[in-house]
Short mmCIF file of C-alpha atoms and ligand atoms in Angstrom, two decimals:
data_model
loop_
_atom_site.label_atom_id
_atom_site.label_comp_id
_atom_site.label_asym_id
_atom_site.label_seq_id
_atom_site.Cartn_x
_atom_site.Cartn_y
_atom_site.Cartn_z
CA MET A 213 31.53 64.97 95.29
CA VAL A 214 33.96 65.37 92.69
CA SER A 215 36.41 62.49 92.48
CA ARG A 216 40.14 62.84 90.70
CA ARG A 217 38.65 60.38 87.90
CA PHE A 218 35.70 62.49 87.19
CA ILE A 219 38.56 65.15 86.34
CA LEU A 220 40.54 63.44 84.13
CA LYS A 221 37.24 62.43 82.51
CA SER A 222 35.71 65.21 81.97
CA ALA A 223 39.45 66.91 80.77
CA VAL A 224 39.77 64.17 78.08
CA ALA A 225 36.42 64.50 77.07
CA GLY A 226 36.84 68.71 77.02
CA ALA A 227 39.58 67.91 74.22
CA ALA A 228 37.53 65.48 72.26
CA ALA A 229 34.97 68.36 72.26
CA LEU A 230 36.63 70.44 69.97
CA ALA A 231 37.51 68.04 67.25
CA PHE A 232 33.99 67.87 64.95
CA PRO A 233 35.17 65.57 61.75
CA LEU A 234 36.54 67.81 58.88
CA TYR A 235 33.84 67.29 57.13
CA ARG A 236 31.11 69.41 59.44
CA SER A 237 34.01 72.03 59.64
CA GLY A 238 33.28 73.66 56.41
CA ARG A 239 36.74 72.86 54.90
CA LEU A 240 35.11 69.59 52.95
CA GLU A 241 34.01 71.48 50.43
CA ALA A 242 37.17 73.01 49.61
CA LYS A 243 38.42 69.92 48.40
CA PRO A 244 38.91 69.15 44.26
CA SER A 245 36.62 66.34 43.74
CA VAL A 246 34.22 65.85 47.04
CA ALA A 247 31.40 64.57 45.84
CA THR A 248 31.54 65.52 42.54
CA PHE A 249 31.69 61.80 41.79
CA GLU A 250 34.01 62.95 38.38
CA ASN A 251 36.55 59.95 39.52
CA THR A 252 35.74 56.17 38.02
CA LEU A 253 34.91 53.52 40.40
CA PRO A 254 38.63 51.32 39.44
CA ILE A 255 38.56 47.77 39.70
CA PRO A 256 41.01 46.02 41.27
CA SER A 257 42.84 43.92 39.75
CA LEU A 258 42.01 39.96 40.48
CA LEU A 259 45.19 37.05 41.53
CA GLU A 260 44.20 33.51 41.01
CA GLY A 261 48.08 32.39 41.01
CA ARG A 262 49.46 30.20 40.00
CA MET A 263 49.38 26.34 40.45
CA GLU A 264 52.54 24.42 41.75
CA ASN A 265 52.49 20.81 42.75
CA GLY A 266 48.83 20.84 43.51
CA GLN A 267 49.28 24.30 45.40
CA ARG A 268 47.68 27.55 44.84
CA ILE A 269 50.65 29.92 45.24
CA PHE A 270 50.07 34.21 45.03
CA ASP A 271 52.47 36.47 45.13
CA LEU A 272 52.26 38.98 47.06
CA SER A 273 54.43 42.11 47.97
CA LEU A 274 53.90 44.49 51.15
CA GLN A 275 55.47 48.24 49.73
CA ARG A 276 55.47 51.94 50.28
CA GLY A 277 54.61 53.83 46.75
CA ARG A 278 52.44 56.94 45.78
CA HIS A 279 49.31 57.24 44.40
CA GLU A 280 47.12 60.23 42.70
CA PHE A 281 43.98 60.23 44.96
CA PHE A 282 43.73 63.51 43.33
CA SER A 283 44.48 64.82 40.25
CA GLY A 284 48.36 66.24 39.81
CA VAL A 285 49.08 65.55 44.06
CA GLU A 286 51.24 62.56 44.85
CA THR A 287 50.12 60.66 48.50
CA PRO A 288 52.94 58.72 50.64
CA SER A 289 51.01 55.67 51.10
CA ALA A 290 51.39 51.83 50.87
CA GLY A 291 50.12 48.42 49.20
CA ILE A 292 50.13 44.90 48.03
CA ASN A 293 51.51 44.91 45.01
CA GLY A 294 50.70 48.21 44.10
CA ASP A 295 50.55 51.29 45.40
CA TYR A 296 47.34 51.32 47.52
CA LEU A 297 45.68 48.32 48.47
CA GLY A 298 45.88 44.68 46.52
CA PRO A 299 44.35 42.84 44.38
CA VAL A 300 41.56 39.99 44.93
CA LEU A 301 42.56 36.72 45.56
CA ARG A 302 40.49 34.56 44.43
CA MET A 303 40.60 30.78 45.21
CA ARG A 304 38.45 27.48 45.61
CA ARG A 305 37.27 25.62 49.05
CA GLY A 306 39.24 22.72 49.03
CA ASP A 307 42.34 24.39 47.56
CA ARG A 308 45.77 24.20 49.23
CA VAL A 309 47.03 27.72 48.94
CA ARG A 310 50.91 29.19 49.71
CA PHE A 311 51.29 32.99 49.55
CA ASN A 312 54.78 34.27 48.89
CA VAL A 313 54.63 37.48 50.81
CA THR A 314 57.93 39.53 50.52
CA ASN A 315 57.70 42.75 52.63
CA ASN A 316 59.20 44.96 50.70
CA MET A 317 59.08 48.57 53.22
CA SER A 318 61.62 49.54 55.39
CA GLU A 319 59.85 48.72 58.47
CA ASP A 320 58.33 45.41 59.93
CA SER A 321 54.82 44.31 58.78
CA THR A 322 52.36 41.24 58.67
CA LEU A 323 49.83 40.10 56.49
CA HIS A 324 46.84 38.82 58.23
CA TRP A 325 43.47 36.70 56.59
CA HIS A 326 40.83 37.92 57.86
CA GLY A 327 38.18 35.28 58.88
CA VAL A 328 40.16 32.83 57.34
CA HIS A 329 39.58 29.09 59.26
CA LEU A 330 43.41 28.88 59.34
CA PRO A 331 46.22 26.85 61.63
CA ALA A 332 47.43 29.60 64.42
CA LYS A 333 50.34 30.23 62.73
CA MET A 334 49.78 30.96 59.24
CA ASP A 335 47.14 33.75 60.41
CA GLY A 336 49.52 36.77 60.19
CA GLY A 337 49.19 38.20 63.64
CA PRO A 338 51.15 40.35 65.16
CA HIS A 339 53.45 37.04 66.39
CA GLN A 340 54.42 36.19 62.38
CA VAL A 341 56.00 39.76 61.54
CA ILE A 342 57.83 39.88 58.67
CA LYS A 343 61.43 41.73 58.24
CA PRO A 344 62.29 44.10 55.82
CA GLY A 345 63.24 42.05 53.17
CA GLY A 346 61.97 39.20 54.84
CA THR A 347 59.72 36.42 52.78
CA TRP A 348 56.74 34.88 54.49
CA LYS A 349 55.18 31.88 53.22
CA PRO A 350 52.42 30.77 55.13
CA GLU A 351 50.53 27.83 53.60
CA PHE A 352 46.81 26.28 54.81
CA GLU A 353 43.91 24.88 53.36
CA ILE A 354 40.54 26.43 52.19
CA ARG A 355 37.88 24.59 55.08
CA GLN A 356 35.20 27.18 54.71
CA PRO A 357 32.10 27.81 52.21
CA ALA A 358 32.30 30.17 49.49
CA SER A 359 32.34 34.06 51.12
CA THR A 360 34.43 37.76 50.52
CA GLN A 361 37.53 37.75 52.93
CA TRP A 362 40.02 40.28 53.32
CA TYR A 363 43.51 40.63 54.87
CA HIS A 364 45.90 43.27 56.49
CA SER A 365 48.51 44.19 58.28
CA HIS A 366 48.25 43.38 61.91
CA MET A 367 51.66 44.58 62.89
CA PHE A 368 51.86 44.84 66.87
CA HIS A 369 50.72 48.94 67.24
CA ARG A 370 51.20 50.00 63.82
CA THR A 371 47.61 47.99 62.36
CA GLY A 372 45.79 51.38 62.30
CA VAL A 373 48.54 53.22 60.36
CA GLN A 374 49.67 50.19 58.15
CA VAL A 375 45.80 49.74 56.83
CA TYR A 376 45.02 53.18 56.89
CA TYR A 377 47.85 53.93 54.47
CA GLY A 378 47.14 51.12 51.98
CA LEU A 379 47.63 47.56 53.75
CA ALA A 380 44.55 45.81 52.91
CA GLY A 381 42.95 43.64 50.31
CA LEU A 382 39.98 41.46 49.68
CA PHE A 383 40.18 37.34 49.46
CA TYR A 384 37.31 35.66 47.07
CA ILE A 385 36.62 31.75 48.63
CA ASP A 386 34.15 29.97 46.00
CA ASP A 387 32.76 26.52 46.02
CA ASP A 388 30.45 24.19 43.76
CA GLU A 389 27.48 25.24 46.04
CA SER A 390 27.77 29.05 45.48
CA ASP A 391 28.43 28.34 41.43
CA ALA A 392 24.83 26.31 41.49
CA LEU A 393 22.96 29.38 42.43
CA GLY A 394 23.24 31.09 39.27
CA LEU A 395 23.90 34.76 40.82
CA PRO A 396 25.65 37.08 39.52
CA SER A 397 29.39 36.44 39.43
CA ASP A 398 31.04 38.02 36.53
CA TYR A 399 33.80 39.91 38.11
CA GLY A 400 33.68 43.68 37.52
CA VAL A 401 31.05 43.69 35.39
CA ASP A 402 28.23 42.47 37.53
CA ASP A 403 29.89 41.03 40.72
CA ILE A 404 31.83 44.16 41.86
CA PRO A 405 33.99 45.02 44.83
CA LEU A 406 33.99 48.00 47.40
CA VAL A 407 36.46 48.23 49.58
CA LEU A 408 34.87 51.64 51.74
CA GLN A 409 37.66 53.60 53.76
CA ASP A 410 37.20 57.16 54.63
CA ARG A 411 40.55 59.20 55.23
CA ALA A 412 42.07 62.74 55.78
CA PHE A 413 44.62 63.89 53.31
CA ASN A 414 46.46 67.55 54.69
CA ARG A 415 46.73 70.38 52.95
CA ASP A 416 50.12 69.15 50.84
CA GLY A 417 48.04 65.97 50.17
CA SER A 418 49.31 63.52 52.65
CA PHE A 419 47.84 61.43 55.01
CA SER A 420 46.14 63.08 58.01
CA TYR A 421 47.00 60.23 60.70
CA LEU A 422 46.06 61.04 65.06
CA ARG A 423 46.92 64.47 65.25
CA SER A 424 44.63 64.87 68.63
CA MET A 425 44.06 63.06 70.99
CA PRO A 426 40.02 61.86 69.90
CA GLU A 427 41.15 60.52 67.06
CA ARG A 428 43.05 57.79 69.25
CA MET A 429 39.83 57.58 71.66
CA ASN A 430 36.82 57.80 68.85
CA GLY A 431 39.13 56.00 66.41
CA MET A 432 40.54 57.36 63.14
CA ARG A 433 37.91 59.41 61.10
CA GLY A 434 38.21 61.16 57.57
CA ASP A 435 35.98 63.53 55.33
CA VAL A 436 37.20 61.48 52.28
CA MET A 437 35.08 58.60 51.28
CA LEU A 438 37.03 56.57 48.89
CA VAL A 439 35.87 53.73 47.49
CA ASN A 440 38.27 50.97 45.83
CA GLY A 441 40.87 53.96 46.58
CA ALA A 442 38.74 56.92 44.58
CA PRO A 443 38.01 59.31 45.90
CA PHE A 444 33.63 60.03 45.81
CA PRO A 445 33.41 57.54 42.32
CA THR A 446 31.03 56.66 40.21
CA HIS A 447 30.13 53.65 38.91
CA ASP A 448 28.48 52.63 35.89
CA VAL A 449 26.95 49.38 35.92
CA ALA A 450 26.91 46.90 32.73
CA SER A 451 23.98 45.06 34.00
CA ARG A 452 20.13 45.62 35.30
CA ARG A 453 21.25 43.01 38.38
CA MET A 454 24.88 43.89 40.69
CA ARG A 455 26.54 42.35 42.78
CA LEU A 456 27.81 44.44 45.19
CA ARG A 457 30.71 43.20 47.61
CA LEU A 458 31.05 44.83 50.72
CA LEU A 459 34.16 46.23 52.78
CA ASN A 460 34.03 48.21 55.22
CA GLY A 461 37.90 48.70 55.41
CA SER A 462 37.60 52.40 57.40
CA ASN A 463 39.65 52.38 60.64
CA ALA A 464 37.20 53.46 62.97
CA ARG A 465 33.89 54.72 60.44
CA ILE A 466 30.62 53.04 61.09
CA TYR A 467 28.23 53.13 57.95
CA ASN A 468 24.60 52.95 57.93
CA LEU A 469 24.09 52.16 53.74
CA LYS A 470 21.19 53.41 52.23
CA PHE A 471 20.56 54.87 48.65
CA SER A 472 19.66 57.94 47.76
CA ASP A 473 15.89 57.25 46.37
CA GLY A 474 15.58 54.82 49.01
CA ARG A 475 15.51 51.46 46.79
CA ALA A 476 15.79 48.31 48.21
CA MET A 477 18.81 45.86 48.19
CA ARG A 478 18.87 42.22 48.75
CA GLN A 479 21.65 41.34 51.62
CA ILE A 480 22.39 37.80 50.30
CA ALA A 481 25.69 37.38 52.65
CA SER A 482 27.18 38.35 55.31
CA ASP A 483 31.33 37.78 56.73
CA GLY A 484 31.74 34.06 56.50
CA GLY A 485 29.23 33.58 53.11
CA LEU A 486 26.10 33.07 52.27
CA LEU A 487 22.51 33.41 54.38
CA GLU A 488 19.86 31.13 54.02
CA LYS A 489 17.45 33.55 52.15
CA PRO A 490 18.09 36.76 50.75
CA VAL A 491 17.25 39.37 52.79
CA THR A 492 15.33 43.15 51.87
CA LEU A 493 17.10 45.91 53.38
CA ARG A 494 16.51 49.70 52.97
CA SER A 495 19.35 50.23 54.87
CA LEU A 496 22.34 47.79 56.05
CA ARG A 497 24.56 49.29 59.16
CA LEU A 498 28.20 48.04 58.52
CA SER A 499 30.99 48.21 61.16
CA PRO A 500 34.56 48.05 60.54
CA GLY A 501 35.66 44.97 59.84
CA GLU A 502 32.63 43.65 58.21
CA ARG A 503 31.54 42.73 55.39
CA ALA A 504 27.92 41.95 53.52
CA GLU A 505 27.47 40.74 49.93
CA VAL A 506 23.64 42.78 48.55
CA ILE A 507 21.82 42.24 44.95
CA VAL A 508 21.13 45.82 43.09
CA GLU A 509 18.63 46.65 40.33
CA PHE A 510 19.40 48.96 38.22
CA SER A 511 17.30 50.52 35.48
CA PRO A 512 18.47 52.37 32.00
CA GLY A 513 18.91 55.83 32.91
CA ASP A 514 19.52 56.04 36.73
CA ALA A 515 21.76 58.47 38.92
CA VAL A 516 21.56 57.03 42.18
CA VAL A 517 24.07 57.93 45.39
CA LEU A 518 24.79 55.35 47.82
CA GLN A 519 25.62 57.45 51.38
CA HIS A 520 25.48 57.12 54.86
CA GLU A 521 22.77 58.06 57.03
CA PRO A 522 23.29 58.27 60.52
CA LEU A 523 20.65 56.19 63.15
CA PRO A 524 20.12 56.75 66.20
CA GLN A 525 23.18 56.49 68.75
CA ARG A 526 22.33 54.35 71.69
CA ARG A 527 24.67 55.58 74.75
CA ARG A 528 24.49 54.26 78.52
CA ARG A 529 23.67 56.07 81.62
CA ARG A 530 27.20 55.75 83.04
CA GLY A 531 29.64 57.64 80.93
CA MET A 532 27.22 58.95 79.51
CA MET A 533 28.44 62.88 79.34
CA MET A 534 31.94 61.61 78.18
CA GLY A 535 30.21 59.12 75.49
CA MET A 536 27.48 62.32 74.59
CA MET A 537 30.71 64.41 73.70
CA MET A 538 32.72 61.60 72.07
CA MET A 539 30.62 60.72 69.70
CA GLY A 540 30.61 64.42 68.25
CA GLY A 541 33.53 62.46 66.70
CA GLY A 542 31.38 60.13 65.54
CA ASP A 543 29.16 58.36 63.03
CA ASP A 544 26.42 61.29 63.73
CA GLN A 545 26.36 63.37 60.05
CA PRO A 546 24.93 62.42 56.71
CA PHE A 547 26.97 61.87 53.91
CA GLU A 548 27.25 61.00 50.36
CA ILE A 549 29.58 57.81 49.15
CA MET A 550 29.96 57.53 46.24
CA ARG A 551 27.01 57.71 42.75
CA PHE A 552 25.95 54.81 40.12
CA THR A 553 24.81 54.83 36.96
CA ALA A 554 22.76 52.71 34.20
CA LYS A 555 23.61 54.04 30.65
CA ARG A 556 23.31 51.50 29.10
CA PRO A 557 23.14 48.51 31.53
CA ALA A 558 22.51 44.68 29.94
CA ARG A 559 19.83 42.58 30.19
CA ALA A 560 19.66 41.17 33.58
CA LYS A 561 21.52 38.20 34.12
CA GLY A 562 21.89 35.76 37.15
CA ASP A 563 19.35 34.95 39.43
CA VAL A 564 18.74 35.32 43.06
CA PRO A 565 16.97 32.06 44.54
CA GLU A 566 14.65 32.50 48.11
CA HIS A 567 16.87 29.74 49.52
CA LEU A 568 20.70 30.04 49.18
CA VAL A 569 22.53 27.67 51.14
CA LYS A 570 21.88 25.72 54.80
CA VAL A 571 23.92 28.41 57.32
CA ARG A 572 25.64 25.91 59.91
CA SER A 573 24.26 26.57 63.55
CA TRP A 574 25.48 25.38 66.83
CA ASN A 575 23.07 24.03 69.54
CA PRO A 576 23.16 26.52 72.58
CA ALA A 577 23.03 23.01 74.50
CA ALA A 578 25.93 21.80 73.12
CA ALA A 579 28.38 24.36 74.53
CA ALA A 580 31.11 22.90 76.96
CA LYS A 581 31.39 27.18 78.04
CA THR A 582 30.25 30.21 77.88
CA ARG A 583 33.15 32.52 77.81
CA LYS A 584 33.03 36.38 78.77
CA MET A 585 34.02 39.50 77.27
CA VAL A 586 33.80 43.02 78.79
CA LEU A 587 34.94 45.60 76.97
CA ASP A 588 36.15 49.01 78.66
CA MET A 589 38.15 52.23 77.54
CA ARG A 590 39.84 53.75 80.73
CA MET A 591 40.31 57.81 80.09
CA GLY A 592 43.26 59.82 81.66
CA PRO A 593 47.40 58.57 82.47
CA ALA A 594 46.04 54.64 80.95
CA MET A 595 44.97 56.49 78.32
CA MET A 596 47.79 59.07 77.06
CA SER A 597 49.96 55.89 77.81
CA GLY A 598 48.22 54.06 75.01
CA ASN A 599 47.36 51.07 77.07
CA GLY A 600 43.57 52.68 77.62
CA PHE A 601 40.99 50.12 75.95
CA THR A 602 40.69 46.75 77.63
CA ILE A 603 38.99 43.45 77.28
CA ASN A 604 37.95 41.52 80.57
CA GLY A 605 39.94 45.23 82.20
CA LYS A 606 43.14 44.00 81.03
CA ALA A 607 45.53 45.79 77.84
CA MET A 608 46.76 43.58 75.52
CA ASP A 609 50.46 41.70 76.45
CA MET A 610 51.58 40.34 73.65
CA LYS A 611 53.32 37.38 76.44
CA ARG A 612 49.87 37.15 77.68
CA ILE A 613 47.54 33.89 76.59
CA ASP A 614 44.32 35.40 77.93
CA GLU A 615 42.12 32.24 76.97
CA LYS A 616 42.99 28.29 76.69
CA ILE A 617 39.61 26.68 74.74
CA ARG A 618 40.15 22.62 73.85
CA LEU A 619 40.10 21.59 70.46
CA GLY A 620 36.54 20.88 69.04
CA ASP A 621 34.74 22.55 71.40
CA VAL A 622 31.60 24.58 71.15
CA GLU A 623 31.60 28.03 73.09
CA ILE A 624 29.58 31.21 73.52
CA TRP A 625 31.18 34.18 74.16
CA GLU A 626 28.91 37.01 75.79
CA ILE A 627 30.53 40.49 74.58
CA ARG A 628 29.53 43.31 77.13
CA ASN A 629 29.96 46.84 76.13
CA ASP A 630 30.75 48.52 79.36
CA SER A 631 32.34 51.51 77.37
CA PRO A 632 30.06 54.89 75.86
CA MET A 633 31.09 53.93 72.48
CA PRO A 634 30.58 50.53 69.67
CA HIS A 635 33.51 48.22 69.78
CA PRO A 636 32.99 46.05 66.36
CA PHE A 637 34.12 42.42 68.62
CA HIS A 638 36.72 40.32 65.76
CA ILE A 639 37.29 36.71 66.41
CA HIS A 640 40.35 34.91 64.34
CA ASP A 641 39.93 31.55 62.75
CA ILE A 642 36.36 30.93 63.63
CA GLN A 643 33.26 32.08 62.13
CA PHE A 644 30.75 32.33 64.60
CA ARG A 645 26.43 33.00 64.52
CA ILE A 646 25.07 35.71 66.68
CA LEU A 647 22.78 33.93 69.44
CA ASP A 648 20.94 36.91 71.14
CA ARG A 649 21.50 40.83 71.39
CA ASP A 650 20.31 41.90 74.76
CA GLY A 651 18.47 38.22 74.91
CA GLN A 652 16.97 39.71 71.43
CA HIS A 653 16.96 37.31 68.17
CA PRO A 654 19.33 39.18 66.11
CA PRO A 655 18.19 41.13 62.95
CA LEU A 656 17.21 38.29 59.49
CA ASN A 657 20.05 39.92 58.08
CA GLU A 658 22.82 38.71 60.84
CA ARG A 659 21.76 35.33 61.20
CA GLY A 660 24.58 33.85 58.71
CA LEU A 661 28.72 33.62 59.45
CA LYS A 662 30.03 36.07 60.90
CA ASP A 663 33.34 36.35 62.57
CA THR A 664 33.11 40.18 64.01
CA VAL A 665 29.72 42.00 65.60
CA LEU A 666 29.07 45.39 65.77
CA VAL A 667 28.36 45.36 69.98
CA GLU A 668 26.68 48.96 71.21
CA SER A 669 27.43 50.66 74.21
CA GLY A 670 25.56 48.98 77.38
CA GLU A 671 24.80 46.07 75.16
CA THR A 672 25.63 42.31 75.69
CA VAL A 673 25.80 40.20 72.52
CA ARG A 674 25.98 36.22 72.37
CA VAL A 675 27.88 34.73 69.82
CA ILE A 676 28.81 30.58 69.66
CA THR A 677 30.82 28.38 67.67
CA GLN A 678 32.87 25.61 67.48
CA PHE A 679 36.63 25.59 67.24
CA GLU A 680 37.98 23.08 64.97
CA ASP A 681 40.67 21.31 63.08
CA TYR A 682 44.25 23.34 64.19
CA ALA A 683 45.72 23.37 67.93
CA ASP A 684 48.57 24.62 68.85
CA PRO A 685 49.34 25.56 72.49
CA LYS A 686 52.28 27.99 71.68
CA ASN A 687 50.47 29.99 69.03
CA PRO A 688 47.96 31.78 69.81
CA TYR A 689 44.82 33.66 67.24
CA MET A 690 43.67 37.02 68.37
CA PHE A 691 40.13 38.73 69.49
CA HIS A 692 39.73 42.47 69.27
CA CYS A 693 38.09 45.58 68.51
CA HIS A 694 38.18 46.02 64.70
CA ILE A 695 38.34 49.66 65.17
CA LEU A 696 42.08 49.58 64.48
CA GLU A 697 43.45 52.19 67.26
CA HIS A 698 41.09 50.65 69.80
CA GLU A 699 43.33 47.90 68.51
CA ASP A 700 46.32 49.41 68.81
CA GLY A 701 45.45 50.95 71.90
CA GLY A 702 45.16 47.74 73.48
CA MET A 703 41.73 46.43 73.14
CA MET A 704 42.92 42.64 71.87
CA GLY A 705 43.68 39.49 73.44
CA GLN A 706 45.29 36.30 72.52
CA PHE A 707 43.75 33.01 72.62
CA VAL A 708 45.53 29.11 72.15
CA VAL A 709 42.75 25.92 70.97
CA VAL A 710 44.60 22.98 72.81
CU1 LIG B 272 40.77 42.08 60.28
CU2 LIG B 272 42.67 39.81 63.92
O1 LIG B 272 42.22 41.18 61.90
CU1 LIG B 273 41.16 38.83 61.73
CU1 LIG B 274 36.60 49.67 69.96
#
């Protein structure tokens, strides 16, 4: 018997099958700068703020602009204090910080501090809207270890498009403990940021965003890889030992990063800061919202490409047909991202000690509660109306508080993915540890602090954390899928700490 639900599903899946990623359709070769590595990697400017009455103050402007991604072609874009992306904001643990965020655009926006532990009303989520012409002035204290965090728009139903246009940047926290390790830390020299984003462009140079149902379902992917805003760039390294701070700032694409010659990377940090010890990897999976810091060694004369190597896709039985169709728009083709050369690299500075830091952890026996989160996608009318993505059967509602958490509680969250594609699950305010993936210990590089975890189709991931310091019954924090089209489509919920 063929149910109505099944017919709706197949109809949508049929449409999905038509939408191959552009890089497979042959249009990529026609693009001016594809994988020729002729662009120089831009290094974002570093903003350390100014001190005023013991507070570190950052002035930020959300603005529209035009950016030349391809020479001679201007793309309408957006940025923070610039025309695409924003500066790297740098501060220290213990700092009292304030941000003056002025919205110089003609539409509402917000600015969220991803990965940062702070009071809910300073979080910059969908409730902290900044009107055109308005200035929002959040202030808080930095109470977490050295780490690579980031900031981006979190406008309700508009996060995807605003981030796609460029409203995102990096947020570095330093502390004494990490300084004492002597890791490479000369910004822009042997310590460089790499913001990975894929974008699709129209022939006139404008961004192409959400033009088909599959793009809504799978999330928005593009055929042009931008690193720090430059298409397929090259970076000539200044040192034989480089620290790369990677951010997957893409709307939907999951990368499995690998060097063309298979050289090793030593991962030293995950989302929430340094790992206990470096983990040697040949490839590194990074889903939207996740960060990783890696140390890579170069020798004079090197020319090596950082690329995406597809991982075997994992699919559940239920929805398998739809899953197979949908993943056609997924991450199953290899492609190149950027090139590193080492023309005259200086002697390696900085050490990579065998022991880095003690990473905070919580005992599962101390958990006051286990909360279940079931991620799912509904096809058909719900999808068409923009509410097809759910957590525990519900699409996001700004007026509904989904979870109430007691201040100080240790909790386990059990996240299960009942849908046919993977979802990177993100929780605001806290950093967690991954307890297990389907009952198995997580890989070594996932044993540090995290705020975003990829949950495969059919997988159950348990994480543990503690909700500390800030209680506020009125202002919620968010938890959501970090595929921005899924977040905008309803896969988000709200919690308060009381
Ligand atoms: Cu990167 Cu809710 O955020
Ligand atoms: Cu966040
Ligand atoms: Cu998702």
